[in-house]
mmCIF file of N, CA, C and O in Angstrom:
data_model
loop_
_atom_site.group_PDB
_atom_site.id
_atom_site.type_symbol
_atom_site.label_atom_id
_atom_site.label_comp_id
_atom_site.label_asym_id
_atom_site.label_seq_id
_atom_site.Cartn_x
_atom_site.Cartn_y
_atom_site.Cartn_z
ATOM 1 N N UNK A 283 15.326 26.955 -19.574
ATOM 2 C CA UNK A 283 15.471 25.597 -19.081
ATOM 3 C C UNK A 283 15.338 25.612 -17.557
ATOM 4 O O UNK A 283 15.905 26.477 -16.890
ATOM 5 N N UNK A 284 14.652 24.733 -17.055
ATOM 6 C CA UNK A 284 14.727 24.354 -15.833
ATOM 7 C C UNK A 284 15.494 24.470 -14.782
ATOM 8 O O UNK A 284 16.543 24.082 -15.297
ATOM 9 N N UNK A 285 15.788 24.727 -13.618
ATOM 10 C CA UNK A 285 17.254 24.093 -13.389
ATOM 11 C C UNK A 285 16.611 22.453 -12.011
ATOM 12 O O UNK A 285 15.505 21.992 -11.728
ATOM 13 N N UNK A 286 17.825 22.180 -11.634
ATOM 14 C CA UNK A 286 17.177 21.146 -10.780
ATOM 15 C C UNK A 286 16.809 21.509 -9.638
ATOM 16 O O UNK A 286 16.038 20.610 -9.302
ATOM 17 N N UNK A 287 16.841 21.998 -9.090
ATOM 18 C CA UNK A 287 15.715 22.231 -7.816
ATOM 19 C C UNK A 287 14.186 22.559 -8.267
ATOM 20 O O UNK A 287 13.235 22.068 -7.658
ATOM 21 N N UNK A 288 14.038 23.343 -9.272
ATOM 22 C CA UNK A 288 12.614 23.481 -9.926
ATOM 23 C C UNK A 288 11.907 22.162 -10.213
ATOM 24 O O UNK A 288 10.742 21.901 -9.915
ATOM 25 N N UNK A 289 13.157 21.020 -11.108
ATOM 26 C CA UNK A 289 12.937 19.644 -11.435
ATOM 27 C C UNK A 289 12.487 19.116 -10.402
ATOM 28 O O UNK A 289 11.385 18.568 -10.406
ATOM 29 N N UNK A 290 13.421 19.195 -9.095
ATOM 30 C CA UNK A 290 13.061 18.083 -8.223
ATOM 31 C C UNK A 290 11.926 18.896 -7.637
ATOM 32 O O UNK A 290 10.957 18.220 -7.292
ATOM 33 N N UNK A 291 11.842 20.151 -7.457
ATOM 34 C CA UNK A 291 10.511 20.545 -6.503
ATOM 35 C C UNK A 291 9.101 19.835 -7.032
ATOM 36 O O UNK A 291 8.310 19.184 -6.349
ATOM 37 N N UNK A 292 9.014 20.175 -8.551
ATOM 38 C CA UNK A 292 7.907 19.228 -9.485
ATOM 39 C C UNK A 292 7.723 17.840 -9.119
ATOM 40 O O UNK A 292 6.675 17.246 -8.865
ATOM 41 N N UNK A 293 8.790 17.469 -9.133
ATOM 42 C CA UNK A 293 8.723 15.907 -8.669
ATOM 43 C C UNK A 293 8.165 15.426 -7.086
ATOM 44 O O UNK A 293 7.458 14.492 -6.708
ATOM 45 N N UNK A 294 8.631 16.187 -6.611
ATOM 46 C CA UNK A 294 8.341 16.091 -5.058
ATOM 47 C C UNK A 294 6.518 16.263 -4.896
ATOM 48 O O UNK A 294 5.830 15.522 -4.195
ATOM 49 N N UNK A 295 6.138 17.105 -5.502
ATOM 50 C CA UNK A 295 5.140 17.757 -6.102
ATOM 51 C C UNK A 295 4.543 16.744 -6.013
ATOM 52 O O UNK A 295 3.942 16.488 -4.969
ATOM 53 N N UNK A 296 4.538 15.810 -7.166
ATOM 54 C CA UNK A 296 4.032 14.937 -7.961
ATOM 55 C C UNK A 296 3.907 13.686 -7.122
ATOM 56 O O UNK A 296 2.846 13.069 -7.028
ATOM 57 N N UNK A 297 5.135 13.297 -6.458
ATOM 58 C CA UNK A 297 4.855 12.141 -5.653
ATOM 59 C C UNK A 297 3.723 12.592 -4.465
ATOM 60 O O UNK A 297 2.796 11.957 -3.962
ATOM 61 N N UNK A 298 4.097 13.633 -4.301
ATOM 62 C CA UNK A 298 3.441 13.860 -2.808
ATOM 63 C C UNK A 298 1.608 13.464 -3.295
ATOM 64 O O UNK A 298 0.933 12.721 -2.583
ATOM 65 N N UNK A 299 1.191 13.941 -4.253
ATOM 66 C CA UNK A 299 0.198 13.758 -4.708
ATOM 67 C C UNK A 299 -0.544 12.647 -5.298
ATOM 68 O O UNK A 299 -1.756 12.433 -5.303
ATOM 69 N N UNK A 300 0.544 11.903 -5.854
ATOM 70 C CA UNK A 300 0.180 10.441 -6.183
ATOM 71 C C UNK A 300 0.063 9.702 -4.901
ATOM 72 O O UNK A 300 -0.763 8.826 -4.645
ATOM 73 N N UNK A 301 0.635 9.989 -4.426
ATOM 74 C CA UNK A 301 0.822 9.057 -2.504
ATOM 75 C C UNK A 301 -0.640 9.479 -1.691
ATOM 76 O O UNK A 301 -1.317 8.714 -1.004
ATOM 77 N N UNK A 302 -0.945 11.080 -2.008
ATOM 78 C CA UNK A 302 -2.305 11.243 -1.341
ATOM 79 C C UNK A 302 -3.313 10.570 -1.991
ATOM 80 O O UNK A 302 -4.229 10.075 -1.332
ATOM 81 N N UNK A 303 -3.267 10.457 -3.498
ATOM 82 C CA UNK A 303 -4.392 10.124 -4.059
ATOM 83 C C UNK A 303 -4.733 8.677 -3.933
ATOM 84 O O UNK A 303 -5.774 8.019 -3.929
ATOM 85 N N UNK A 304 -3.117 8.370 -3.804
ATOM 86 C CA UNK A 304 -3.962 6.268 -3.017
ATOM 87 C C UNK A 304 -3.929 6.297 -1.674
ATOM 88 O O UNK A 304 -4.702 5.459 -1.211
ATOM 89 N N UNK A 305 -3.465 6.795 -1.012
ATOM 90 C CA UNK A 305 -3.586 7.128 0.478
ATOM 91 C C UNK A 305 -5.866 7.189 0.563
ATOM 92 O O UNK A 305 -6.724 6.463 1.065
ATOM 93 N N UNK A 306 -5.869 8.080 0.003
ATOM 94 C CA UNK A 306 -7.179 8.545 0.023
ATOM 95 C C UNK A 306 -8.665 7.275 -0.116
ATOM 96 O O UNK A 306 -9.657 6.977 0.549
ATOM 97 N N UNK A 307 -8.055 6.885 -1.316
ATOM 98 C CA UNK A 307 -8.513 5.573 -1.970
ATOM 99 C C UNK A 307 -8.298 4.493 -1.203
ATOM 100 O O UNK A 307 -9.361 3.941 -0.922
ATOM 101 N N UNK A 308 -7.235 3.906 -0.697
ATOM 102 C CA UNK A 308 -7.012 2.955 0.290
ATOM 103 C C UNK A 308 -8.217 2.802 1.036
ATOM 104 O O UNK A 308 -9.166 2.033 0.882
ATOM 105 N N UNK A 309 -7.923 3.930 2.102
ATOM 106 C CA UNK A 309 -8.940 4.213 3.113
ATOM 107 C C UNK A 309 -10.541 4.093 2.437
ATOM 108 O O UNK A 309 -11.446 3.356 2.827
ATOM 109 N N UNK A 310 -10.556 4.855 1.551
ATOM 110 C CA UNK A 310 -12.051 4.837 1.271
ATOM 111 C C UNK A 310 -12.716 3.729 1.061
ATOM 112 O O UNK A 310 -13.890 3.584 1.400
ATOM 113 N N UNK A 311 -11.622 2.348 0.151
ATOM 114 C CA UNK A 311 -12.269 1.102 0.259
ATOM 115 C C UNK A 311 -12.163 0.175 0.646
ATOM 116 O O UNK A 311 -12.440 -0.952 0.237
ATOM 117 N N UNK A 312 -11.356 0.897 2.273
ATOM 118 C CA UNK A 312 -11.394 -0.146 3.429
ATOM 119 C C UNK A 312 -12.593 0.553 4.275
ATOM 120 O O UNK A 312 -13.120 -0.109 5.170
ATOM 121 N N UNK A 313 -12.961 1.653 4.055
ATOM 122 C CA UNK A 313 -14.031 1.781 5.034
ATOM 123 C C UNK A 313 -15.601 1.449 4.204
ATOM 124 O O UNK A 313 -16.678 1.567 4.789
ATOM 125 N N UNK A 314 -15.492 1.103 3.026
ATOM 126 C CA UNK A 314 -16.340 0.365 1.808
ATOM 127 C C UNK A 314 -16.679 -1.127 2.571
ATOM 128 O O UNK A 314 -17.717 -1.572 3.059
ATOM 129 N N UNK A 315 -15.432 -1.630 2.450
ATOM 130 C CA UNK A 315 -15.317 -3.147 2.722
ATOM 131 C C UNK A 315 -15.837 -3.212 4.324
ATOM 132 O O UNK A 315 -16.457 -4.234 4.618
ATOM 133 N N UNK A 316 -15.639 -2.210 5.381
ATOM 134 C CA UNK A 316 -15.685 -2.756 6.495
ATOM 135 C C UNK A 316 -17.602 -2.018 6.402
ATOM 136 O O UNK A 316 -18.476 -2.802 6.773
ATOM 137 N N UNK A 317 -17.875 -1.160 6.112
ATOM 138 C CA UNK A 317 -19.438 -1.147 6.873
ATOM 139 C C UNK A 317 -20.263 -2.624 5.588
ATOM 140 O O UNK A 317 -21.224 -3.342 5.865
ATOM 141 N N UNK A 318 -19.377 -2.628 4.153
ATOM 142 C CA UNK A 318 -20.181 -3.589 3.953
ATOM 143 C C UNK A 318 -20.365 -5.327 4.672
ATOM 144 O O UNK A 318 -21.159 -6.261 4.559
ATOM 145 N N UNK A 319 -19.287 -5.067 5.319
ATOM 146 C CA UNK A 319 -19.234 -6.767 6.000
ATOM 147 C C UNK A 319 -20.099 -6.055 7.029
ATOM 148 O O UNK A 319 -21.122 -6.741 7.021
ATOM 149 N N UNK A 320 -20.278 -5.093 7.896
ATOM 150 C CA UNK A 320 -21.600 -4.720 8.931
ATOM 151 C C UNK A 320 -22.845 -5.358 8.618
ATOM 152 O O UNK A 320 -23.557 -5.997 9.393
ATOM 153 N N UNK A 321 -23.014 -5.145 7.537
ATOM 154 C CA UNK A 321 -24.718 -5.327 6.775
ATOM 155 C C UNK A 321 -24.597 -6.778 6.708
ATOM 156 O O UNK A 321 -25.568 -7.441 7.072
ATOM 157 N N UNK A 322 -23.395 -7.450 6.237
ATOM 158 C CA UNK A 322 -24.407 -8.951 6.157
ATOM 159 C C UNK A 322 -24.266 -10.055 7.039
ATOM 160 O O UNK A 322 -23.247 -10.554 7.516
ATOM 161 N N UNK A 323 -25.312 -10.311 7.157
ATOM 162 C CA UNK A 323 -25.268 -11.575 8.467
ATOM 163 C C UNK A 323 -24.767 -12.374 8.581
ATOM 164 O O UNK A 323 -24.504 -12.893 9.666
ATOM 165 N N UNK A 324 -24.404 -12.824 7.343
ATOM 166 C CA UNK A 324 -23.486 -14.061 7.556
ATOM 167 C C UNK A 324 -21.597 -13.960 7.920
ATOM 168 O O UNK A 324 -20.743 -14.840 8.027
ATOM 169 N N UNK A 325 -21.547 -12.605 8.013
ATOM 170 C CA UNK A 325 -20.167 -12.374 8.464
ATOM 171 C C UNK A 325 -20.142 -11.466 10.128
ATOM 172 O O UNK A 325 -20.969 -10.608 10.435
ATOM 173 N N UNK A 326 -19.224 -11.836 10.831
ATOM 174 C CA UNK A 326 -19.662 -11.915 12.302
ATOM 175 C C UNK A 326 -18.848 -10.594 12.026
ATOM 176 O O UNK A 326 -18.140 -10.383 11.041
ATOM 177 N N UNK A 327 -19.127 -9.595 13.272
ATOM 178 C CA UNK A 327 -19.010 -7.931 12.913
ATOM 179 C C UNK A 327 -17.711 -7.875 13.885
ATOM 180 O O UNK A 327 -16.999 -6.880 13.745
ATOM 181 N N UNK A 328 -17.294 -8.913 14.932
ATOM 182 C CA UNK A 328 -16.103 -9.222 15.501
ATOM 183 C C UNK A 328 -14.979 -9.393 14.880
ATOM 184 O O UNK A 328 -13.974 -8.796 15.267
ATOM 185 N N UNK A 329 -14.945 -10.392 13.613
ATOM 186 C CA UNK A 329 -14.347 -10.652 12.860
ATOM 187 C C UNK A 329 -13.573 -9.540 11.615
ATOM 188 O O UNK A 329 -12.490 -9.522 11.032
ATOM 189 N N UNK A 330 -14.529 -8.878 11.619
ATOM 190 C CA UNK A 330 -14.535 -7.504 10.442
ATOM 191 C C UNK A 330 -12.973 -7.005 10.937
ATOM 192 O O UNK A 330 -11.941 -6.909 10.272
ATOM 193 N N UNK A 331 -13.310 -6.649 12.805
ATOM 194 C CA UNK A 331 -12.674 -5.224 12.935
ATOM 195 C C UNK A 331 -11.503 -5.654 13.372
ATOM 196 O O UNK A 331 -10.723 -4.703 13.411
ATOM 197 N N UNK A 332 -10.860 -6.954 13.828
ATOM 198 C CA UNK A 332 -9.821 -8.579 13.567
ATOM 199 C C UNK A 332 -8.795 -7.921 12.706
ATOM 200 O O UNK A 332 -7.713 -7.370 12.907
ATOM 201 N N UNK A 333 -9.695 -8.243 11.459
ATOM 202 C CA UNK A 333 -9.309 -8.406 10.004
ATOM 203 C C UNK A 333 -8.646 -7.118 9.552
ATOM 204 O O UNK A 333 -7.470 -7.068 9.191
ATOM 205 N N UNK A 334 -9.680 -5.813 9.603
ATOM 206 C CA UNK A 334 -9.164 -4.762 9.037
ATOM 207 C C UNK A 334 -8.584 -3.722 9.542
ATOM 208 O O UNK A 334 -8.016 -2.802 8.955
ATOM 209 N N UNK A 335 -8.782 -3.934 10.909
ATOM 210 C CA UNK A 335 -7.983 -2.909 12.062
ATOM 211 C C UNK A 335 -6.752 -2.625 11.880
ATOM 212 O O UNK A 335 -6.318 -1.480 11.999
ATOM 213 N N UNK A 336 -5.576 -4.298 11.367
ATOM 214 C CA UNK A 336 -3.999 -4.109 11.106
ATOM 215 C C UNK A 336 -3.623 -3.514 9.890
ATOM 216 O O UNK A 336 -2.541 -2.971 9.671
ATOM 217 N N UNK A 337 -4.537 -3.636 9.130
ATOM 218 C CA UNK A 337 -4.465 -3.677 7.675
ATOM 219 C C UNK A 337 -4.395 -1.878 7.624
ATOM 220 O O UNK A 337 -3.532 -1.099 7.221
ATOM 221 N N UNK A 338 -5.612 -1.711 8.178
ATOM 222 C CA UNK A 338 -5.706 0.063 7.919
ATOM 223 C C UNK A 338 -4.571 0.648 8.825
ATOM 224 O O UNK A 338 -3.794 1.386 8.219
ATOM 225 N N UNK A 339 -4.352 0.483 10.009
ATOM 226 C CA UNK A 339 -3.379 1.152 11.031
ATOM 227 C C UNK A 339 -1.807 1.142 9.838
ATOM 228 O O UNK A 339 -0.873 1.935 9.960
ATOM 229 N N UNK A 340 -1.887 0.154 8.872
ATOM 230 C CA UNK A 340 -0.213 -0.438 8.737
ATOM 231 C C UNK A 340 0.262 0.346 7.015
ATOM 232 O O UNK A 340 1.332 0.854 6.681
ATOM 233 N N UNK A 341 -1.333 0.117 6.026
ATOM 234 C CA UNK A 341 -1.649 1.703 5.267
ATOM 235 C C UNK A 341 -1.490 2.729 5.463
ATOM 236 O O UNK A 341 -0.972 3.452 4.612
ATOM 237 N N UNK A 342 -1.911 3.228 6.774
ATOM 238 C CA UNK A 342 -2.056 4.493 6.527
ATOM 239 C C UNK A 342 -0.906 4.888 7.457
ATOM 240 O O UNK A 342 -0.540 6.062 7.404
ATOM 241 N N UNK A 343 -0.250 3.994 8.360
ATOM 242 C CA UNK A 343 1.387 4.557 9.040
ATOM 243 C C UNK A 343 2.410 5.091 7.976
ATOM 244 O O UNK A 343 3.023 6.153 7.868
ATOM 245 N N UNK A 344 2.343 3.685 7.069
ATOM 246 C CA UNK A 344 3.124 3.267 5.954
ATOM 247 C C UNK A 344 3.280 4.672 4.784
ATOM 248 O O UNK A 344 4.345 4.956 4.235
ATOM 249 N N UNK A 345 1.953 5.440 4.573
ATOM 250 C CA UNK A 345 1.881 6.062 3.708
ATOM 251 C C UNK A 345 2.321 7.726 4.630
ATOM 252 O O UNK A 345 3.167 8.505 4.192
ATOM 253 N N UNK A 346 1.657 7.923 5.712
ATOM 254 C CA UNK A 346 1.996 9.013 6.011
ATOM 255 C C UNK A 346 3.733 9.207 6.600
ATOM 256 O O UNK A 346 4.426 10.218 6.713
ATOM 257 N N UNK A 347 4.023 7.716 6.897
ATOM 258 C CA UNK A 347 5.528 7.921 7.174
ATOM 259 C C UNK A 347 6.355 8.015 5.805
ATOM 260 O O UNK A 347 7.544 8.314 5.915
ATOM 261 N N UNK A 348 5.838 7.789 4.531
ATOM 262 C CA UNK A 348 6.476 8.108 3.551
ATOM 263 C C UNK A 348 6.046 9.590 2.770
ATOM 264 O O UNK A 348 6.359 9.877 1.614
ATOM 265 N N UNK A 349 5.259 10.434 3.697
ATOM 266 C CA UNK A 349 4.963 11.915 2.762
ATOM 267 C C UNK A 349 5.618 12.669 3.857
ATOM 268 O O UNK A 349 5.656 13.899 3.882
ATOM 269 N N UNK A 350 6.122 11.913 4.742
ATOM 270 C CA UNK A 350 6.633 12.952 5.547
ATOM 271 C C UNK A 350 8.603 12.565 5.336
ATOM 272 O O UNK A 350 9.418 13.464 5.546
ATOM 273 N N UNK A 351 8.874 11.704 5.081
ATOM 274 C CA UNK A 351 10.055 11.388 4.482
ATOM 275 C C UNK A 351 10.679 11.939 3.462
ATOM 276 O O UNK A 351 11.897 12.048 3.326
ATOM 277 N N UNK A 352 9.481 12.443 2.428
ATOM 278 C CA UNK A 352 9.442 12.669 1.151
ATOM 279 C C UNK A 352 9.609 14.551 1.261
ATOM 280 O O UNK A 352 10.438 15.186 0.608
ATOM 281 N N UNK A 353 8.784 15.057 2.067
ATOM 282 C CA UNK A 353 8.792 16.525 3.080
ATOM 283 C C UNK A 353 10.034 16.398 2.985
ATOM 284 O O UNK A 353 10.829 16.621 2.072
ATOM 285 N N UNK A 354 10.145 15.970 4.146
ATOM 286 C CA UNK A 354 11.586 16.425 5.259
ATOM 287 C C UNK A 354 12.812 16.553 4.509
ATOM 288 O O UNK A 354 13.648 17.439 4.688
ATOM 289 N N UNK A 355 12.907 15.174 3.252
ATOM 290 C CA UNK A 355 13.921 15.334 2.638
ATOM 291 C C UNK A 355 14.148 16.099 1.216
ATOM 292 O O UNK A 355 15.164 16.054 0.522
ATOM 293 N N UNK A 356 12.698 16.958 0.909
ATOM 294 C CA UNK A 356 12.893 18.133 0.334
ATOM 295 C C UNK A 356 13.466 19.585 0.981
ATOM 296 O O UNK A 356 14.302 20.391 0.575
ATOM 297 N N UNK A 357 12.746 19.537 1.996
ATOM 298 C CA UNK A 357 12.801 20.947 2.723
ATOM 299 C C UNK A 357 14.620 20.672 2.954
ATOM 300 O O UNK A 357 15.278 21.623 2.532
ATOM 301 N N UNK A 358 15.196 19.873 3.369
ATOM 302 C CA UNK A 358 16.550 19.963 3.733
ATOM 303 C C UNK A 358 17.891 20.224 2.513
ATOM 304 O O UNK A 358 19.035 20.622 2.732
ATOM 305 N N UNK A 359 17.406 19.930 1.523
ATOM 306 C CA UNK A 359 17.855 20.367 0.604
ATOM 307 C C UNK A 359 18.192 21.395 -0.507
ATOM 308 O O UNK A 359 19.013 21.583 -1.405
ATOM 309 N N UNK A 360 16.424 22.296 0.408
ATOM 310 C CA UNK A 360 16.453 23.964 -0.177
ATOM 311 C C UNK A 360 17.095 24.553 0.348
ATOM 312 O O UNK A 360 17.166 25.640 -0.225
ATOM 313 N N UNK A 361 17.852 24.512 1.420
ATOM 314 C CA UNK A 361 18.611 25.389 2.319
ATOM 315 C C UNK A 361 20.090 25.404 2.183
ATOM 316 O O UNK A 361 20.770 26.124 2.915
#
């Protein structure tokens, strides 16, 4: 049987990885969305970087301040 630190290490594991894998994705189809508003003319290329500049900065703070939360408050608990 398991014991719990093995449990929670798995788990930690697991989040950390689910968090990268939309972390990853996020980004990829905000940088989708932003070269496709580049290409069409009828959307002003000023407007694009407005729009998605807060959006991505506030993703990807959001996510890396929670894998490092998720870290810190493993590692402190093996000791």
């Amino acid at each position: 049987m398991a014991t719990p630190s093995e449990v929670k290490g798995k788990l930690t594991f697991a989040v950390t990885l689910m968090v990268s894998a939309t972390l990853c994705i996020s980004v990829l189809l905000m940088v989708v969305a932003l070269v496709t508003g580049l290409w069409f003319r009828e959307i002003d290329n000023g407007e694009i970087f407005k729009l998605i500049s807060p959006a991505f900065q506030t993703i990807v703070g959001g996510f890396i301040g929670l894998l490092a939360g998720v870290k810190l408050s493993h590692d402190d608990n093996l000791k």
